[in-house]
PDB file of C-alpha atoms in Angstrom:
ATOM      1  CA  MET A   1     -18.234 -30.986  32.635  1.00  0.00           C
ATOM      2  CA  ALA A   2     -17.000 -34.381  34.105  1.00  0.00           C
ATOM      3  CA  GLU A   3     -16.460 -37.274  31.847  1.00  0.00           C
ATOM      4  CA  PHE A   4     -16.276 -40.957  32.642  1.00  0.00           C
ATOM      5  CA  LYS A   5     -15.183 -44.023  30.794  1.00  0.00           C
ATOM      6  CA  HIS A   6     -15.100 -47.574  32.029  1.00  0.00           C
ATOM      7  CA  THR A   7     -14.747 -51.040  30.180  1.00  0.00           C
ATOM      8  CA  ALA A   8     -15.395 -54.352  31.709  1.00  0.00           C
ATOM      9  CA  VAL A   9     -15.827 -57.939  30.538  1.00  0.00           C
ATOM     10  CA  ILE A  10     -18.813 -59.612  32.028  1.00  0.00           C
ATOM     11  CA  ASN A  11     -18.850 -63.573  32.108  1.00  0.00           C
ATOM     12  CA  ALA A  12     -22.522 -63.752  30.785  1.00  0.00           C
ATOM     13  CA  PRO A  13     -24.066 -63.752  27.289  1.00  0.00           C
ATOM     14  CA  VAL A  14     -24.723 -60.371  25.824  1.00  0.00           C
ATOM     15  CA  GLU A  15     -28.416 -60.905  25.805  1.00  0.00           C
ATOM     16  CA  THR A  16     -28.396 -61.359  29.691  1.00  0.00           C
ATOM     17  CA  VAL A  17     -26.109 -58.373  30.295  1.00  0.00           C
ATOM     18  CA  PHE A  18     -28.324 -56.153  27.933  1.00  0.00           C
ATOM     19  CA  ARG A  19     -31.594 -57.184  29.670  1.00  0.00           C
ATOM     20  CA  LYS A  20     -30.119 -56.677  33.103  1.00  0.00           C
ATOM     21  CA  VAL A  21     -28.826 -53.208  32.429  1.00  0.00           C
ATOM     22  CA  LEU A  22     -32.311 -52.222  31.211  1.00  0.00           C
ATOM     23  CA  ASP A  23     -33.940 -53.873  34.392  1.00  0.00           C
ATOM     24  CA  TYR A  24     -34.347 -50.745  36.637  1.00  0.00           C
ATOM     25  CA  GLU A  25     -35.578 -52.971  39.508  1.00  0.00           C
ATOM     26  CA  PHE A  26     -32.126 -54.973  39.154  1.00  0.00           C
ATOM     27  CA  LEU A  27     -30.233 -51.746  39.088  1.00  0.00           C
ATOM     28  CA  ALA A  28     -31.887 -50.231  42.182  1.00  0.00           C
ATOM     29  CA  ARG A  29     -31.360 -53.556  44.082  1.00  0.00           C
ATOM     30  CA  THR A  30     -27.729 -53.796  42.795  1.00  0.00           C
ATOM     31  CA  LEU A  31     -26.311 -50.219  43.057  1.00  0.00           C
ATOM     32  CA  GLU A  32     -25.675 -48.823  46.392  1.00  0.00           C
ATOM     33  CA  GLN A  33     -26.041 -45.207  45.160  1.00  0.00           C
ATOM     34  CA  VAL A  34     -29.417 -45.762  43.663  1.00  0.00           C
ATOM     35  CA  LYS A  35     -32.142 -45.265  46.212  1.00  0.00           C
ATOM     36  CA  SER A  36     -35.164 -45.609  43.793  1.00  0.00           C
ATOM     37  CA  VAL A  37     -36.162 -45.802  40.019  1.00  0.00           C
ATOM     38  CA  GLU A  38     -39.787 -45.370  38.947  1.00  0.00           C
ATOM     39  CA  ARG A  39     -40.912 -45.743  35.269  1.00  0.00           C
ATOM     40  CA  THR A  40     -42.875 -42.480  34.295  1.00  0.00           C
ATOM     41  CA  GLY A  41     -43.409 -43.511  30.695  1.00  0.00           C
ATOM     42  CA  GLU A  42     -42.462 -45.804  27.846  1.00  0.00           C
ATOM     43  CA  ASN A  43     -38.903 -44.449  27.573  1.00  0.00           C
ATOM     44  CA  THR A  44     -38.687 -42.219  30.828  1.00  0.00           C
ATOM     45  CA  SER A  45     -38.007 -42.929  34.441  1.00  0.00           C
ATOM     46  CA  HIS A  46     -37.369 -40.927  37.620  1.00  0.00           C
ATOM     47  CA  TRP A  47     -34.253 -41.719  39.471  1.00  0.00           C
ATOM     48  CA  VAL A  48     -33.412 -40.912  43.019  1.00  0.00           C
ATOM     49  CA  MET A  49     -29.470 -41.306  43.756  1.00  0.00           C
ATOM     50  CA  GLU A  50     -26.914 -40.420  46.299  1.00  0.00           C
ATOM     51  CA  VAL A  51     -23.782 -39.177  44.507  1.00  0.00           C
ATOM     52  CA  GLY A  52     -20.739 -38.059  46.615  1.00  0.00           C
ATOM     53  CA  GLY A  53     -22.982 -37.707  49.705  1.00  0.00           C
ATOM     54  CA  MET A  54     -25.544 -35.479  47.800  1.00  0.00           C
ATOM     55  CA  ARG A  55     -29.124 -36.618  47.026  1.00  0.00           C
ATOM     56  CA  VAL A  56     -29.685 -36.219  43.231  1.00  0.00           C
ATOM     57  CA  GLU A  57     -33.184 -36.528  41.522  1.00  0.00           C
ATOM     58  CA  SER A  58     -33.499 -36.714  37.660  1.00  0.00           C
ATOM     59  CA  GLU A  59     -36.090 -37.625  35.087  1.00  0.00           C
ATOM     60  CA  VAL A  60     -34.310 -39.610  32.636  1.00  0.00           C
ATOM     61  CA  GLU A  61     -35.116 -40.502  29.019  1.00  0.00           C
ATOM     62  CA  LEU A  62     -33.819 -43.657  27.182  1.00  0.00           C
ATOM     63  CA  CYS A  63     -33.110 -41.883  23.816  1.00  0.00           C
ATOM     64  CA  ARG A  64     -31.477 -44.790  21.929  1.00  0.00           C
ATOM     65  CA  ARG A  65     -31.740 -48.565  21.926  1.00  0.00           C
ATOM     66  CA  GLU A  66     -30.138 -50.955  19.716  1.00  0.00           C
ATOM     67  CA  GLU A  67     -30.793 -54.584  20.866  1.00  0.00           C
ATOM     68  CA  ASN A  68     -27.795 -56.188  22.456  1.00  0.00           C
ATOM     69  CA  ARG A  69     -25.475 -53.400  21.130  1.00  0.00           C
ATOM     70  CA  LEU A  70     -26.225 -49.917  22.567  1.00  0.00           C
ATOM     71  CA  LEU A  71     -28.124 -47.923  25.217  1.00  0.00           C
ATOM     72  CA  VAL A  72     -28.094 -44.144  25.516  1.00  0.00           C
ATOM     73  CA  TRP A  73     -29.870 -42.204  28.303  1.00  0.00           C
ATOM     74  CA  ARG A  74     -29.977 -38.421  28.969  1.00  0.00           C
ATOM     75  CA  SER A  75     -31.410 -36.318  31.763  1.00  0.00           C
ATOM     76  CA  VAL A  76     -34.553 -34.368  31.059  1.00  0.00           C
ATOM     77  CA  THR A  77     -34.609 -32.620  34.596  1.00  0.00           C
ATOM     78  CA  GLY A  78     -32.058 -32.257  37.317  1.00  0.00           C
ATOM     79  CA  PRO A  79     -28.237 -32.263  36.628  1.00  0.00           C
ATOM     80  CA  GLU A  80     -27.329 -32.603  32.989  1.00  0.00           C
ATOM     81  CA  PHE A  81     -25.821 -36.030  32.062  1.00  0.00           C
ATOM     82  CA  THR A  82     -25.708 -38.539  29.390  1.00  0.00           C
ATOM     83  CA  ASP A  83     -24.848 -42.259  29.696  1.00  0.00           C
ATOM     84  CA  GLU A  84     -23.888 -44.474  26.697  1.00  0.00           C
ATOM     85  CA  ILE A  85     -23.269 -48.136  27.119  1.00  0.00           C
ATOM     86  CA  ARG A  86     -21.895 -50.235  24.291  1.00  0.00           C
ATOM     87  CA  PHE A  87     -22.346 -54.055  24.305  1.00  0.00           C
ATOM     88  CA  GLU A  88     -20.044 -56.537  22.340  1.00  0.00           C
ATOM     89  CA  ASP A  89     -20.498 -60.201  22.235  1.00  0.00           C
ATOM     90  CA  LEU A  90     -17.048 -61.703  22.607  1.00  0.00           C
ATOM     91  CA  GLY A  91     -18.372 -65.453  22.214  1.00  0.00           C
ATOM     92  CA  ASP A  92     -18.130 -68.017  24.796  1.00  0.00           C
ATOM     93  CA  GLY A  93     -20.859 -66.430  27.087  1.00  0.00           C
ATOM     94  CA  ARG A  94     -18.729 -63.239  27.560  1.00  0.00           C
ATOM     95  CA  THR A  95     -19.549 -59.681  26.872  1.00  0.00           C
ATOM     96  CA  ARG A  96     -17.520 -56.506  26.704  1.00  0.00           C
ATOM     97  CA  VAL A  97     -19.258 -53.541  28.146  1.00  0.00           C
ATOM     98  CA  GLU A  98     -17.988 -50.019  27.542  1.00  0.00           C
ATOM     99  CA  TYR A  99     -19.580 -47.121  29.438  1.00  0.00           C
ATOM    100  CA  PHE A 100     -19.187 -43.553  28.625  1.00  0.00           C
ATOM    101  CA  GLY A 101     -20.782 -40.809  30.714  1.00  0.00           C
ATOM    102  CA  THR A 102     -20.898 -37.065  31.100  1.00  0.00           C
ATOM    103  CA  TYR A 103     -22.110 -35.136  34.220  1.00  0.00           C
ATOM    104  CA  GLN A 104     -22.648 -31.483  34.618  1.00  0.00           C
ATOM    105  CA  PRO A 105     -23.647 -30.485  38.233  1.00  0.00           C
ATOM    106  CA  GLU A 106     -26.287 -27.729  38.575  1.00  0.00           C
ATOM    107  CA  GLY A 107     -25.590 -24.085  39.758  1.00  0.00           C
ATOM    108  CA  MET A 108     -23.210 -21.270  39.494  1.00  0.00           C
ATOM    109  CA  ILE A 109     -20.161 -23.112  40.501  1.00  0.00           C
ATOM    110  CA  SER A 110     -20.774 -26.092  38.231  1.00  0.00           C
ATOM    111  CA  GLY A 111     -17.413 -25.889  36.547  1.00  0.00           C
ATOM    112  CA  LEU A 112     -15.483 -25.986  39.728  1.00  0.00           C
ATOM    113  CA  MET A 113     -17.787 -28.732  41.070  1.00  0.00           C
ATOM    114  CA  SER A 114     -17.180 -30.827  37.983  1.00  0.00           C
ATOM    115  CA  ARG A 115     -13.446 -30.732  38.563  1.00  0.00           C
ATOM    116  CA  LEU A 116     -13.797 -31.390  42.366  1.00  0.00           C
ATOM    117  CA  LEU A 117     -16.104 -34.299  41.707  1.00  0.00           C
ATOM    118  CA  GLN A 118     -14.314 -35.890  38.731  1.00  0.00           C
ATOM    119  CA  GLY A 119     -12.033 -38.096  40.937  1.00  0.00           C
ATOM    120  CA  PRO A 120     -14.616 -39.416  43.592  1.00  0.00           C
ATOM    121  CA  ALA A 121     -17.360 -39.673  41.115  1.00  0.00           C
ATOM    122  CA  GLU A 122     -15.171 -41.774  38.719  1.00  0.00           C
ATOM    123  CA  LYS A 123     -14.461 -44.060  41.553  1.00  0.00           C
ATOM    124  CA  GLU A 124     -18.092 -44.368  42.334  1.00  0.00           C
ATOM    125  CA  MET A 125     -18.766 -45.245  38.623  1.00  0.00           C
ATOM    126  CA  GLU A 126     -16.181 -47.955  38.726  1.00  0.00           C
ATOM    127  CA  LYS A 127     -17.585 -49.311  41.828  1.00  0.00           C
ATOM    128  CA  ALA A 128     -20.898 -49.398  40.251  1.00  0.00           C
ATOM    129  CA  ALA A 129     -19.688 -51.099  37.211  1.00  0.00           C
ATOM    130  CA  ASP A 130     -17.999 -53.764  39.497  1.00  0.00           C
ATOM    131  CA  GLU A 131     -21.396 -54.149  41.426  1.00  0.00           C
ATOM    132  CA  ILE A 132     -23.235 -54.801  38.103  1.00  0.00           C
ATOM    133  CA  LYS A 133     -20.668 -57.157  36.805  1.00  0.00           C
ATOM    134  CA  GLU A 134     -20.597 -59.346  40.135  1.00  0.00           C
ATOM    135  CA  ALA A 135     -24.388 -59.388  40.371  1.00  0.00           C
ATOM    136  CA  ILE A 136     -24.885 -60.461  36.617  1.00  0.00           C
ATOM    137  CA  GLU A 137     -22.101 -63.023  36.853  1.00  0.00           C
ATOM    138  CA  GLN A 138     -23.708 -64.598  40.042  1.00  0.00           C
ATOM    139  CA  GLU A 139     -27.078 -64.843  38.478  1.00  0.00           C
ATOM    140  CA  ALA A 140     -25.595 -66.228  35.172  1.00  0.00           C
ATOM    141  CA  ALA A 141     -23.720 -68.950  37.229  1.00  0.00           C
ATOM    142  CA  ALA A 142     -26.925 -69.871  39.277  1.00  0.00           C
TER     143      ALA A 142
END
């Protein structure tokens, strides 16, 4: 299983950052690897992504939400993954965001694939975090 961690400080209030991370249309517009996101229920959505050159589809459940503090998602179908995002108000309109994720590719060689994808996937996660940070800061400054 591949694990990812990333921390960023975003120059926007915690309420803005939290709201944007929950805005699936914003994420689909902002993140290059997200091809589409469709809400399928109150806490579920269908995601189509391209990760490491491969098309990945998952039904995803938002399983924990603490306003302006914590979001946790997990896959219901498709590759097994969890995403946890913690938000910390740093004052002065700044927010620390800590991302923790796990990913388990499907199939018989999933252990090998996890090890092979760890580096490239980690770089994609860092790129995604940078894309979100930049987009939120640009909107907050406007």
